[in-house]
């Protein structure tokens, strides 16, 4: 079993910054990829993802404002968000694809989410 624990959400004014963290724990051999998605209503969209070799991919709306990084030793992924806009308001979810043994078994799942609110 794997658990994902997000932290770092909150309220900020437009133009402000937040740093989200997501720590994975449990039966982890290695992590293939970790990422962030956000939900606004029924829509889910990719914010950023980082793979085990450090390759990254961002949603089009990010436009250089956010940076995803990971600490493999801590099984943790970070999302540094700068230049936040009101339209960035959403629940941000961490997800991970995890190897849980040495014979190819994997776990994929989500954390509980953290609210980000951008308003003046």
Short mmCIF file of C-alpha atoms in Angstrom, two decimals:
data_model
loop_
_atom_site.label_atom_id
_atom_site.label_comp_id
_atom_site.label_asym_id
_atom_site.label_seq_id
_atom_site.Cartn_x
_atom_site.Cartn_y
_atom_site.Cartn_z
CA UNK A 1 0.00 0.00 0.00
CA UNK A 2 1.17 3.48 -0.88
CA UNK A 3 0.03 6.77 0.60
CA UNK A 4 0.45 10.24 -0.86
CA UNK A 5 0.38 13.21 1.48
CA UNK A 6 0.07 16.68 -0.01
CA UNK A 7 0.81 19.93 1.76
CA UNK A 8 1.43 23.59 1.00
CA UNK A 9 -1.89 24.78 -0.32
CA UNK A 10 -3.54 27.94 0.91
CA UNK A 11 -4.73 31.40 -0.04
CA UNK A 12 -2.57 33.95 -1.81
CA UNK A 13 -3.04 37.21 -3.65
CA UNK A 14 -2.62 37.43 -7.43
CA UNK A 15 1.04 37.44 -8.34
CA UNK A 16 1.96 35.51 -5.21
CA UNK A 17 3.68 32.18 -4.78
CA UNK A 18 3.02 28.84 -3.17
CA UNK A 19 5.04 25.65 -2.92
CA UNK A 20 3.20 22.36 -2.87
CA UNK A 21 4.76 19.17 -1.58
CA UNK A 22 3.70 15.56 -1.99
CA UNK A 23 5.39 12.81 -0.04
CA UNK A 24 4.90 9.16 -0.95
CA UNK A 25 5.22 6.50 1.73
CA UNK A 26 4.56 2.80 2.12
CA UNK A 27 5.66 -0.17 0.02
CA UNK A 28 7.87 1.70 -2.42
CA UNK A 29 10.72 0.18 -4.39
CA UNK A 30 10.99 3.10 -6.77
CA UNK A 31 8.81 5.81 -8.28
CA UNK A 32 8.35 6.01 -12.04
CA UNK A 33 6.59 9.34 -12.22
CA UNK A 34 4.93 11.87 -9.96
CA UNK A 35 2.79 14.75 -10.96
CA UNK A 36 0.19 17.33 -10.15
CA UNK A 37 -3.26 17.73 -11.59
CA UNK A 38 -5.94 20.19 -10.68
CA UNK A 39 -9.68 19.91 -10.57
CA UNK A 40 -12.03 22.75 -11.13
CA UNK A 41 -15.57 21.50 -11.12
CA UNK A 42 -15.62 18.33 -13.17
CA UNK A 43 -12.62 19.24 -15.29
CA UNK A 44 -9.23 17.73 -14.51
CA UNK A 45 -6.13 19.10 -16.16
CA UNK A 46 -2.45 18.34 -16.03
CA UNK A 47 -0.35 20.85 -14.16
CA UNK A 48 3.04 19.16 -14.28
CA UNK A 49 4.64 15.74 -14.22
CA UNK A 50 8.19 14.57 -13.64
CA UNK A 51 9.56 11.13 -14.48
CA UNK A 52 12.25 9.08 -12.79
CA UNK A 53 14.94 10.46 -15.11
CA UNK A 54 13.92 14.04 -14.39
CA UNK A 55 12.01 14.72 -17.57
CA UNK A 56 9.19 17.19 -17.08
CA UNK A 57 5.98 18.12 -18.83
CA UNK A 58 3.69 21.04 -18.05
CA UNK A 59 0.18 22.07 -18.87
CA UNK A 60 -0.05 24.76 -21.51
CA UNK A 61 -1.48 27.26 -19.04
CA UNK A 62 1.65 27.10 -16.86
CA UNK A 63 3.70 29.18 -19.32
CA UNK A 64 6.88 29.13 -17.27
CA UNK A 65 5.26 30.12 -13.99
CA UNK A 66 5.50 26.74 -12.23
CA UNK A 67 8.42 24.41 -11.64
CA UNK A 68 8.14 20.75 -10.69
CA UNK A 69 11.01 18.97 -8.96
CA UNK A 70 11.54 15.80 -6.97
CA UNK A 71 13.71 14.47 -4.20
CA UNK A 72 14.13 10.77 -4.88
CA UNK A 73 15.69 10.10 -1.48
CA UNK A 74 12.56 11.47 0.20
CA UNK A 75 10.06 10.14 -2.36
CA UNK A 76 8.74 13.66 -2.57
CA UNK A 77 7.68 15.89 -5.43
CA UNK A 78 7.42 19.66 -5.23
CA UNK A 79 5.53 22.22 -7.26
CA UNK A 80 6.80 25.78 -7.01
CA UNK A 81 4.07 28.09 -8.25
CA UNK A 82 4.93 31.71 -8.99
CA UNK A 83 2.88 34.43 -10.61
CA UNK A 84 -0.36 32.88 -9.42
CA UNK A 85 -3.58 34.06 -11.06
CA UNK A 86 -7.19 33.84 -9.88
CA UNK A 87 -7.81 31.23 -12.57
CA UNK A 88 -5.27 28.99 -10.85
CA UNK A 89 -7.77 28.53 -8.02
CA UNK A 90 -8.52 24.81 -7.78
CA UNK A 91 -7.91 21.68 -5.76
CA UNK A 92 -4.47 20.35 -6.65
CA UNK A 93 -3.94 16.60 -6.51
CA UNK A 94 -0.69 14.69 -6.47
CA UNK A 95 -0.48 11.41 -8.31
CA UNK A 96 2.25 8.82 -8.56
CA UNK A 97 3.15 5.66 -10.45
CA UNK A 98 5.11 3.47 -8.06
CA UNK A 99 6.99 0.18 -8.33
CA UNK A 100 6.01 -1.82 -5.23
CA UNK A 101 8.17 -4.90 -5.79
CA UNK A 102 11.00 -6.18 -7.98
CA UNK A 103 8.84 -8.17 -10.39
CA UNK A 104 6.94 -5.37 -12.08
CA UNK A 105 4.00 -4.73 -9.80
CA UNK A 106 2.96 -1.10 -9.72
CA UNK A 107 0.61 1.14 -7.83
CA UNK A 108 -1.00 4.23 -9.26
CA UNK A 109 -3.07 6.56 -7.16
CA UNK A 110 -3.91 9.99 -5.89
CA UNK A 111 -3.55 12.01 -2.77
CA UNK A 112 -6.48 13.74 -1.10
CA UNK A 113 -5.78 17.11 -2.66
CA UNK A 114 -4.88 20.53 -1.38
CA UNK A 115 -6.84 23.71 -2.03
CA UNK A 116 -5.16 26.63 -3.74
CA UNK A 117 -7.08 29.91 -3.73
CA UNK A 118 -5.86 33.01 -5.52
CA UNK A 119 -7.84 36.15 -4.85
CA UNK A 120 -7.42 39.75 -3.85
#
